[in-house]
Coordinates of C-alpha atoms in Angstrom, one line a residue:
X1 CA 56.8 2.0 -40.5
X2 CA 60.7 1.7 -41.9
X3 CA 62.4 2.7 -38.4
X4 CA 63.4 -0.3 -36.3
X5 CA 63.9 -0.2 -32.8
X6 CA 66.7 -2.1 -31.0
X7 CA 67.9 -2.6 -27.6
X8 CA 71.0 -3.2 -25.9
X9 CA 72.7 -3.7 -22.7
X10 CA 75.3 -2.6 -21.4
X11 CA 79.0 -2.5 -22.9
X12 CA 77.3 -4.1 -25.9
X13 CA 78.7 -2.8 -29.1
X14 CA 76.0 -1.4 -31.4
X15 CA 78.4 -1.4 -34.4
X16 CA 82.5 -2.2 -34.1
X17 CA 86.0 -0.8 -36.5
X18 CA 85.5 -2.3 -39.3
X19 CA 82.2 -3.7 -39.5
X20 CA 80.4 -2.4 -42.4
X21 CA 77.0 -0.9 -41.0
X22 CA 74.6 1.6 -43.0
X23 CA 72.0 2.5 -40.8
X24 CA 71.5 5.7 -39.4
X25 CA 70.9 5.7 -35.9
X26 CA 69.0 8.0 -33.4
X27 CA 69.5 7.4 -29.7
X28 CA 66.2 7.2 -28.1
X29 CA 67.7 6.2 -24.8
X30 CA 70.8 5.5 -23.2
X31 CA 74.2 6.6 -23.7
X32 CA 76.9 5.5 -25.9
X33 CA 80.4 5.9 -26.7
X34 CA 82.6 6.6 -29.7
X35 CA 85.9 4.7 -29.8
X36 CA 88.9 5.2 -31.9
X37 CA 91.4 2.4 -31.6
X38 CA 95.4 3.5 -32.1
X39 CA 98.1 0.8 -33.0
X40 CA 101.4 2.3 -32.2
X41 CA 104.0 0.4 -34.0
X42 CA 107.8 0.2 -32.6
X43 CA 109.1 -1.9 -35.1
X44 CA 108.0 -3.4 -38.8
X45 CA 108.8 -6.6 -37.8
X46 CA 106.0 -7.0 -35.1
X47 CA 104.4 -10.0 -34.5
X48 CA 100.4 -9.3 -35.2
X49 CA 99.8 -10.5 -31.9
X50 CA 102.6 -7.6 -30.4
X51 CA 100.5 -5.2 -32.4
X52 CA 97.2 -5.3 -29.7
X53 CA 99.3 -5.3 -27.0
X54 CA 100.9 -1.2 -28.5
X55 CA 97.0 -0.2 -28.7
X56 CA 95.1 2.4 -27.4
X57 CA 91.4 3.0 -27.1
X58 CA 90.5 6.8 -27.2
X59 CA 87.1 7.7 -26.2
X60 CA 86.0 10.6 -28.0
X61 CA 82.5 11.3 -28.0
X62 CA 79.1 10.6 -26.2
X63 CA 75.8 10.2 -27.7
X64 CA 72.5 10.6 -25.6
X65 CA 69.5 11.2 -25.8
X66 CA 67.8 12.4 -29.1
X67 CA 71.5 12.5 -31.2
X68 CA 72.2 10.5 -34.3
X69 CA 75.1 9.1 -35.9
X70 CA 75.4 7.5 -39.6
X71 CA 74.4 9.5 -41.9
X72 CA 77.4 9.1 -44.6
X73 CA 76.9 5.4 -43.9
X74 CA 73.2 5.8 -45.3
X75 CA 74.4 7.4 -48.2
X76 CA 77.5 5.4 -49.0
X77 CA 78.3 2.0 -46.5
X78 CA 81.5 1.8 -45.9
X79 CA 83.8 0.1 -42.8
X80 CA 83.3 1.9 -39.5
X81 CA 86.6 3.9 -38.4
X82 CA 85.5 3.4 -35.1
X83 CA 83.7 1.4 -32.6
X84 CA 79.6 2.9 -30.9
X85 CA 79.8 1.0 -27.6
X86 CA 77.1 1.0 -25.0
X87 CA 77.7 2.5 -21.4
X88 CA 74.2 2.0 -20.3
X89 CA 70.5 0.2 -21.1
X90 CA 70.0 2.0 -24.9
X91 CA 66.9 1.8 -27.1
X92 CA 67.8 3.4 -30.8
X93 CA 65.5 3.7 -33.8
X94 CA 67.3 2.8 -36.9
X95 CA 67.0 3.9 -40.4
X96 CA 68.7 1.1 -43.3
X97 CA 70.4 2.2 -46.4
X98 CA 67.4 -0.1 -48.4
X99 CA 64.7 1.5 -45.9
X100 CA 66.0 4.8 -46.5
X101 CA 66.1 4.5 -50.8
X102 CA 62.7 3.2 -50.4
X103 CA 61.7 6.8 -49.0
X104 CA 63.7 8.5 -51.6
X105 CA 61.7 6.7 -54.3
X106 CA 58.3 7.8 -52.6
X107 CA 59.3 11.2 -52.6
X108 CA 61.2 11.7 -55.0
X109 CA 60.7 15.6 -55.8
X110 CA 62.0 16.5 -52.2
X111 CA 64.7 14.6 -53.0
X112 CA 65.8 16.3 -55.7
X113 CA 65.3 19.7 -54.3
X114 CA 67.0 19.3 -52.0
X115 CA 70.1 17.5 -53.8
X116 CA 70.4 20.4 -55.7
X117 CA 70.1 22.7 -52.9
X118 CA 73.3 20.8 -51.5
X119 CA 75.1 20.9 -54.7
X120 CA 74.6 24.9 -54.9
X121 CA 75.6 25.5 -51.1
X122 CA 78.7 23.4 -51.9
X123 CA 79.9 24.8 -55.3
X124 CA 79.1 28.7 -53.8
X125 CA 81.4 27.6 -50.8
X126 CA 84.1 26.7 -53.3
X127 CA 83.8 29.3 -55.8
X128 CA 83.8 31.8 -52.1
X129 CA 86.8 30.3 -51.1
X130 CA 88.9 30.1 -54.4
X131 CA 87.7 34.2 -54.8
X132 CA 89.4 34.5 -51.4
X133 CA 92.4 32.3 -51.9
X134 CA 93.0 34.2 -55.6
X135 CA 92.8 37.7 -54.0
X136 CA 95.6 37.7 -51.4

């Protein structure tokens, strides 16, 4: 079986800003929040310790209970622009980026059918929306 299962308490962080993390994630139980952080900058000669104290955490999402997070991360890794925190006891099943390839490889026709499938939806959307844009 490729999906892992990890636990955490809570307030622990399942992934913070900046950490590079390219699993995708399924909450299996629990809750958890999605954090943006703000720096609001005064002058462009702040000290970088008078930069945390002008920040702001914005909570901006919730995930519970059968909802998933990370799929661009399983397709390209990249640095988190936010921070998955943990409000209560939270079991996820994760999927890695390796994990996930391996599938790909295994089954590789419905990969490709579906690849193209994507491609088609999103050149028809363009070509839809430069027709619309062209005829006003």
């Amino acid at each position: 079986m490729l999906m892992q299962e990890k636990i955490y308490g809570p307030q622990e962080f399942i992934y913070k800003k900046g950490q590079i993390d390219s699993r995708l994630i399924f909450i299996a139980k629990g809750d958890a929040e999605i954090m943006y952080e703000r720096i609001f900058f005064s002058s462009t000669h702040q000290s970088y310790a008078s930069k945390f104290k002008n920040s702001k955490i914005f909570r901006v999402g919730k995930l519970t209970l059968n909802e998933w997070v990370g799929l661009q991360s399983i397709l390209k890794p990249e640095k988190k622009s936010h921070t998955l925190q943990c409000q209560t006891m939270t079991h996820i099943y994760y999927l890695t980026d390796q994990d996930f390839q391996h599938v790909l490889k295994q089954f590789p026709h419905e990969y490709y059918i579906n690849s193209y499938t994507y491609q088609f939806k999103q050149s028809k959307s363009l070509f839809i929306k430069n027709q619309i844009q062209f005829s006003h």
